[in-house]
C-alpha cells in the first residue's frame, strides 16, 4: 500500500481542526494508516505540524494562483478566491488556529507572502472605489481567514452544507466591505 502524504496531512488537518489535542494514535486512525507508518513519515507531532504548515502554504498559494487575484475586477477576484479556497477550507481552519506554526521562520515567511497578496487585492478594491476605505486591508485579510475557517467548522459539524459555504462566506464578507452606492436625490 502506498503512502499518500498529502491525503494523510489533509485527514490530519480535518481531525485536528475539530480536536486539537488528538493523539498520534487518533491521527493515524483518522488518516487510515498505522501509528508506525505515521511515525515513519513524521517522527513526532512537531514534525507532523510543520509538514501541515508547509503544505498549507503551498495549497493556499495554489488557491491564490488559481483565483488569479491580481487580475480583473477586485470583487470578482474575491469571489474566485473564496471559491478556490473552499475545497481546502478544513485544512485552512486548522492552520488558522494553530499558533505553534507561527514560531517557524519558513511558515511565517510563507504566510507573509500570502497576506501581502490578499491585502494587495483588498487595497486594489479600495483604490477602485469598490471596497470601503475605513477597513484596513490587514483586517480584511484576517476577516477572510476567519470566515473561511468558520465555514469549514460549520461544514464539518453539519451546521452548513458544503455546497453553500462559498456563497455564504462571499455574501458575508462582501456585504460588509463593499461601498454602498451613493444615494442621489435624498436629503
PDB file of C-alpha atoms in Angstrom:
ATOM      1  CA  UNK A   1       0.000   0.000   0.000  1.00  0.00           C
ATOM      2  CA  UNK A   2       1.421   3.380  -0.985  1.00  0.00           C
ATOM      3  CA  UNK A   3       1.562   6.294   1.398  1.00  0.00           C
ATOM      4  CA  UNK A   4      -0.338   9.358   0.153  1.00  0.00           C
ATOM      5  CA  UNK A   5       1.377  12.090   2.161  1.00  0.00           C
ATOM      6  CA  UNK A   6      -0.990  14.898   1.115  1.00  0.00           C
ATOM      7  CA  UNK A   7      -4.096  12.856   1.905  1.00  0.00           C
ATOM      8  CA  UNK A   8      -2.708  11.889   5.311  1.00  0.00           C
ATOM      9  CA  UNK A   9      -1.992  15.552   6.021  1.00  0.00           C
ATOM     10  CA  UNK A  10      -5.491  16.598   4.878  1.00  0.00           C
ATOM     11  CA  UNK A  11      -7.088  13.927   7.080  1.00  0.00           C
ATOM     12  CA  UNK A  12      -4.886  15.028   9.973  1.00  0.00           C
ATOM     13  CA  UNK A  13      -5.844  18.666   9.482  1.00  0.00           C
ATOM     14  CA  UNK A  14      -9.546  17.759   9.410  1.00  0.00           C
ATOM     15  CA  UNK A  15      -9.210  15.895  12.702  1.00  0.00           C
ATOM     16  CA  UNK A  16      -7.010  18.494  14.398  1.00  0.00           C
ATOM     17  CA  UNK A  17      -9.268  21.355  13.341  1.00  0.00           C
ATOM     18  CA  UNK A  18     -12.007  19.693  15.420  1.00  0.00           C
ATOM     19  CA  UNK A  19      -9.833  18.110  18.135  1.00  0.00           C
ATOM     20  CA  UNK A  20      -6.528  19.927  18.531  1.00  0.00           C
ATOM     21  CA  UNK A  21      -5.359  17.565  21.268  1.00  0.00           C
ATOM     22  CA  UNK A  22      -5.883  14.330  19.300  1.00  0.00           C
ATOM     23  CA  UNK A  23      -3.175  11.768  19.971  1.00  0.00           C
ATOM     24  CA  UNK A  24      -0.867  10.360  17.309  1.00  0.00           C
ATOM     25  CA  UNK A  25      -2.876   7.094  17.556  1.00  0.00           C
ATOM     26  CA  UNK A  26      -6.094   9.004  16.821  1.00  0.00           C
ATOM     27  CA  UNK A  27      -4.413  10.877  13.978  1.00  0.00           C
ATOM     28  CA  UNK A  28      -3.159   7.619  12.435  1.00  0.00           C
ATOM     29  CA  UNK A  29      -6.630   6.090  12.692  1.00  0.00           C
ATOM     30  CA  UNK A  30      -8.290   9.152  11.110  1.00  0.00           C
ATOM     31  CA  UNK A  31      -5.721   9.083   8.289  1.00  0.00           C
ATOM     32  CA  UNK A  32      -6.226   5.367   7.701  1.00  0.00           C
ATOM     33  CA  UNK A  33      -2.619   4.407   8.426  1.00  0.00           C
ATOM     34  CA  UNK A  34      -0.889   2.585  11.245  1.00  0.00           C
ATOM     35  CA  UNK A  35       0.813   4.536  14.004  1.00  0.00           C
ATOM     36  CA  UNK A  36       4.131   3.011  12.882  1.00  0.00           C
ATOM     37  CA  UNK A  37       3.599   4.252   9.326  1.00  0.00           C
ATOM     38  CA  UNK A  38       2.642   7.701  10.571  1.00  0.00           C
ATOM     39  CA  UNK A  39       5.726   7.799  12.809  1.00  0.00           C
ATOM     40  CA  UNK A  40       7.986   6.622   9.984  1.00  0.00           C
ATOM     41  CA  UNK A  41       6.941   9.606   7.861  1.00  0.00           C
ATOM     42  CA  UNK A  42       6.511  12.099  10.722  1.00  0.00           C
ATOM     43  CA  UNK A  43       8.771  11.233  13.676  1.00  0.00           C
ATOM     44  CA  UNK A  44       6.630  13.211  16.097  1.00  0.00           C
ATOM     45  CA  UNK A  45       3.800  15.652  16.447  1.00  0.00           C
ATOM     46  CA  UNK A  46       6.098  18.644  15.827  1.00  0.00           C
ATOM     47  CA  UNK A  47       7.257  17.182  12.505  1.00  0.00           C
ATOM     48  CA  UNK A  48       3.646  16.482  11.557  1.00  0.00           C
ATOM     49  CA  UNK A  49       2.545  20.019  12.407  1.00  0.00           C
ATOM     50  CA  UNK A  50       5.483  21.506  10.461  1.00  0.00           C
ATOM     51  CA  UNK A  51       4.532  19.398   7.440  1.00  0.00           C
ATOM     52  CA  UNK A  52       0.942  20.615   7.779  1.00  0.00           C
ATOM     53  CA  UNK A  53       2.149  24.212   7.824  1.00  0.00           C
ATOM     54  CA  UNK A  54       4.319  23.743   4.754  1.00  0.00           C
ATOM     55  CA  UNK A  55       1.567  22.017   2.788  1.00  0.00           C
ATOM     56  CA  UNK A  56      -0.912  24.673   3.898  1.00  0.00           C
ATOM     57  CA  UNK A  57       1.299  27.413   2.492  1.00  0.00           C
ATOM     58  CA  UNK A  58       1.637  25.528  -0.799  1.00  0.00           C
ATOM     59  CA  UNK A  59      -2.107  24.883  -1.092  1.00  0.00           C
ATOM     60  CA  UNK A  60      -3.019  28.445  -0.200  1.00  0.00           C
ATOM     61  CA  UNK A  61      -0.604  29.851  -2.774  1.00  0.00           C
ATOM     62  CA  UNK A  62      -2.103  27.461  -5.341  1.00  0.00           C
ATOM     63  CA  UNK A  63      -5.573  28.817  -4.449  1.00  0.00           C
ATOM     64  CA  UNK A  64      -4.346  32.387  -4.938  1.00  0.00           C
ATOM     65  CA  UNK A  65      -2.825  31.487  -8.304  1.00  0.00           C
ATOM     66  CA  UNK A  66      -5.924  29.604  -9.476  1.00  0.00           C
ATOM     67  CA  UNK A  67      -8.155  32.506  -8.419  1.00  0.00           C
ATOM     68  CA  UNK A  68      -5.981  34.962 -10.367  1.00  0.00           C
ATOM     69  CA  UNK A  69      -6.474  37.532  -7.614  1.00  0.00           C
ATOM     70  CA  UNK A  70      -4.216  40.061  -9.296  1.00  0.00           C
ATOM     71  CA  UNK A  71      -6.466  40.135 -12.375  1.00  0.00           C
ATOM     72  CA  UNK A  72      -9.723  41.853 -13.223  1.00  0.00           C
ATOM     73  CA  UNK A  73     -12.431  43.295 -11.054  1.00  0.00           C
ATOM     74  CA  UNK A  74     -11.497  43.076  -7.350  1.00  0.00           C
ATOM     75  CA  UNK A  75     -14.999  41.961  -6.328  1.00  0.00           C
ATOM     76  CA  UNK A  76     -14.886  39.099  -8.812  1.00  0.00           C
ATOM     77  CA  UNK A  77     -11.333  38.258  -7.686  1.00  0.00           C
ATOM     78  CA  UNK A  78     -12.580  37.928  -4.080  1.00  0.00           C
ATOM     79  CA  UNK A  79     -15.374  35.643  -5.297  1.00  0.00           C
ATOM     80  CA  UNK A  80     -12.871  33.496  -7.204  1.00  0.00           C
ATOM     81  CA  UNK A  81     -10.544  33.349  -4.204  1.00  0.00           C
ATOM     82  CA  UNK A  82     -13.265  32.155  -1.854  1.00  0.00           C
ATOM     83  CA  UNK A  83     -14.457  29.559  -4.366  1.00  0.00           C
ATOM     84  CA  UNK A  84     -10.904  28.249  -4.796  1.00  0.00           C
ATOM     85  CA  UNK A  85     -10.308  28.165  -1.021  1.00  0.00           C
ATOM     86  CA  UNK A  86     -13.402  26.153  -0.120  1.00  0.00           C
ATOM     87  CA  UNK A  87     -12.033  22.710  -1.097  1.00  0.00           C
ATOM     88  CA  UNK A  88      -9.161  23.196   1.387  1.00  0.00           C
ATOM     89  CA  UNK A  89     -11.148  25.149   3.990  1.00  0.00           C
ATOM     90  CA  UNK A  90     -10.870  22.394   6.621  1.00  0.00           C
ATOM     91  CA  UNK A  91      -7.130  22.449   6.230  1.00  0.00           C
ATOM     92  CA  UNK A  92      -7.084  26.241   6.401  1.00  0.00           C
ATOM     93  CA  UNK A  93      -9.262  26.104   9.541  1.00  0.00           C
ATOM     94  CA  UNK A  94      -6.626  24.002  11.250  1.00  0.00           C
ATOM     95  CA  UNK A  95      -3.813  26.307  10.172  1.00  0.00           C
ATOM     96  CA  UNK A  96      -5.770  29.379  11.247  1.00  0.00           C
ATOM     97  CA  UNK A  97      -5.974  28.072  14.793  1.00  0.00           C
ATOM     98  CA  UNK A  98      -2.527  26.502  15.124  1.00  0.00           C
ATOM     99  CA  UNK A  99      -0.335  29.009  16.959  1.00  0.00           C
ATOM    100  CA  UNK A 100       2.587  26.581  17.148  1.00  0.00           C
ATOM    101  CA  UNK A 101       3.242  27.091  13.442  1.00  0.00           C
ATOM    102  CA  UNK A 102       3.997  30.767  13.824  1.00  0.00           C
ATOM    103  CA  UNK A 103       7.275  30.123  15.614  1.00  0.00           C
ATOM    104  CA  UNK A 104       8.817  28.763  12.414  1.00  0.00           C
ATOM    105  CA  UNK A 105      10.519  31.201  10.042  1.00  0.00           C
ATOM    106  CA  UNK A 106       9.616  29.291   6.870  1.00  0.00           C
ATOM    107  CA  UNK A 107       5.945  29.226   7.873  1.00  0.00           C
ATOM    108  CA  UNK A 108       5.974  32.889   8.882  1.00  0.00           C
ATOM    109  CA  UNK A 109       7.602  33.821   5.560  1.00  0.00           C
ATOM    110  CA  UNK A 110       5.007  31.850   3.612  1.00  0.00           C
ATOM    111  CA  UNK A 111       2.071  33.454   5.414  1.00  0.00           C
ATOM    112  CA  UNK A 112       3.651  36.886   4.968  1.00  0.00           C
ATOM    113  CA  UNK A 113       3.708  36.288   1.184  1.00  0.00           C
ATOM    114  CA  UNK A 114       0.088  35.143   1.211  1.00  0.00           C
ATOM    115  CA  UNK A 115      -1.059  38.004   3.454  1.00  0.00           C
ATOM    116  CA  UNK A 116       0.677  40.532   1.182  1.00  0.00           C
ATOM    117  CA  UNK A 117      -1.041  39.188  -1.942  1.00  0.00           C
ATOM    118  CA  UNK A 118      -4.502  39.151  -0.375  1.00  0.00           C
ATOM    119  CA  UNK A 119      -4.021  42.578   1.225  1.00  0.00           C
ATOM    120  CA  UNK A 120      -2.980  43.927  -2.193  1.00  0.00           C
ATOM    121  CA  UNK A 121      -6.282  42.642  -3.604  1.00  0.00           C
ATOM    122  CA  UNK A 122      -8.212  44.467  -0.897  1.00  0.00           C
ATOM    123  CA  UNK A 123      -6.170  47.666  -1.416  1.00  0.00           C
ATOM    124  CA  UNK A 124      -6.857  47.449  -5.152  1.00  0.00           C
ATOM    125  CA  UNK A 125     -10.558  47.173  -4.370  1.00  0.00           C
ATOM    126  CA  UNK A 126     -10.321  50.268  -2.182  1.00  0.00           C
ATOM    127  CA  UNK A 127      -8.417  52.185  -4.843  1.00  0.00           C
ATOM    128  CA  UNK A 128     -11.061  51.388  -7.458  1.00  0.00           C
ATOM    129  CA  UNK A 129     -13.792  52.503  -5.065  1.00  0.00           C
ATOM    130  CA  UNK A 130     -15.363  49.054  -4.754  1.00  0.00           C
ATOM    131  CA  UNK A 131     -14.374  48.411  -1.118  1.00  0.00           C
ATOM    132  CA  UNK A 132     -14.787  50.562   1.939  1.00  0.00           C
ATOM    133  CA  UNK A 133     -11.763  52.700   2.827  1.00  0.00           C
ATOM    134  CA  UNK A 134     -12.389  52.611   6.578  1.00  0.00           C
ATOM    135  CA  UNK A 135     -11.479  48.901   6.815  1.00  0.00           C
ATOM    136  CA  UNK A 136      -7.747  48.206   6.862  1.00  0.00           C
ATOM    137  CA  UNK A 137      -6.643  45.643   4.271  1.00  0.00           C
ATOM    138  CA  UNK A 138      -4.847  43.685   7.022  1.00  0.00           C
ATOM    139  CA  UNK A 139      -8.137  43.464   8.920  1.00  0.00           C
ATOM    140  CA  UNK A 140      -9.963  42.285   5.793  1.00  0.00           C
ATOM    141  CA  UNK A 141      -7.331  39.560   5.335  1.00  0.00           C
ATOM    142  CA  UNK A 142      -7.953  38.324   8.880  1.00  0.00           C
ATOM    143  CA  UNK A 143     -11.730  38.522   8.390  1.00  0.00           C
ATOM    144  CA  UNK A 144     -11.445  36.427   5.229  1.00  0.00           C
ATOM    145  CA  UNK A 145      -9.383  33.772   7.013  1.00  0.00           C
ATOM    146  CA  UNK A 146     -11.786  33.715   9.972  1.00  0.00           C
ATOM    147  CA  UNK A 147     -14.836  33.303   7.735  1.00  0.00           C
ATOM    148  CA  UNK A 148     -13.222  30.503   5.738  1.00  0.00           C
ATOM    149  CA  UNK A 149     -12.243  28.725   8.959  1.00  0.00           C
ATOM    150  CA  UNK A 150     -15.710  29.190  10.461  1.00  0.00           C
ATOM    151  CA  UNK A 151     -17.334  27.800   7.317  1.00  0.00           C
ATOM    152  CA  UNK A 152     -15.101  24.725   7.461  1.00  0.00           C
ATOM    153  CA  UNK A 153     -16.002  24.074  11.092  1.00  0.00           C
ATOM    154  CA  UNK A 154     -19.693  24.551  10.279  1.00  0.00           C
ATOM    155  CA  UNK A 155     -19.487  22.085   7.386  1.00  0.00           C
ATOM    156  CA  UNK A 156     -17.553  19.530   9.468  1.00  0.00           C
ATOM    157  CA  UNK A 157     -20.116  19.807  12.265  1.00  0.00           C
ATOM    158  CA  UNK A 158     -23.085  19.564   9.894  1.00  0.00           C
ATOM    159  CA  UNK A 159     -24.344  23.109  10.519  1.00  0.00           C
ATOM    160  CA  UNK A 160     -23.798  24.220   6.920  1.00  0.00           C
ATOM    161  CA  UNK A 161     -23.982  22.372   3.609  1.00  0.00           C
ATOM    162  CA  UNK A 162     -20.638  22.274   1.819  1.00  0.00           C
ATOM    163  CA  UNK A 163     -22.302  23.475  -1.393  1.00  0.00           C
ATOM    164  CA  UNK A 164     -23.473  26.647   0.408  1.00  0.00           C
ATOM    165  CA  UNK A 165     -20.198  27.544   2.093  1.00  0.00           C
ATOM    166  CA  UNK A 166     -18.582  29.621  -0.680  1.00  0.00           C
ATOM    167  CA  UNK A 167     -21.744  31.666  -1.221  1.00  0.00           C
ATOM    168  CA  UNK A 168     -22.255  32.264   2.486  1.00  0.00           C
ATOM    169  CA  UNK A 169     -18.644  33.371   3.070  1.00  0.00           C
ATOM    170  CA  UNK A 170     -18.707  35.565  -0.040  1.00  0.00           C
ATOM    171  CA  UNK A 171     -22.020  37.197   0.844  1.00  0.00           C
ATOM    172  CA  UNK A 172     -20.981  37.941   4.412  1.00  0.00           C
ATOM    173  CA  UNK A 173     -17.508  39.260   3.564  1.00  0.00           C
ATOM    174  CA  UNK A 174     -18.530  41.348   0.573  1.00  0.00           C
ATOM    175  CA  UNK A 175     -21.690  42.508   2.343  1.00  0.00           C
ATOM    176  CA  UNK A 176     -19.526  44.112   4.992  1.00  0.00           C
ATOM    177  CA  UNK A 177     -16.789  45.560   2.826  1.00  0.00           C
ATOM    178  CA  UNK A 178     -18.466  46.789  -0.350  1.00  0.00           C
ATOM    179  CA  UNK A 179     -19.035  50.513  -0.550  1.00  0.00           C
ATOM    180  CA  UNK A 180     -22.685  51.395  -0.700  1.00  0.00           C
ATOM    181  CA  UNK A 181     -23.677  53.262  -3.843  1.00  0.00           C
ATOM    182  CA  UNK A 182     -24.230  56.950  -3.223  1.00  0.00           C
ATOM    183  CA  UNK A 183     -27.806  57.851  -2.728  1.00  0.00           C
ATOM    184  CA  UNK A 184     -28.972  60.576  -5.058  1.00  0.00           C
ATOM    185  CA  UNK A 185     -31.840  62.914  -4.506  1.00  0.00           C
ATOM    186  CA  UNK A 186     -32.166  62.260  -0.780  1.00  0.00           C
ATOM    187  CA  UNK A 187     -31.700  64.787   1.995  1.00  0.00           C
TER     188      UNK A 187
END
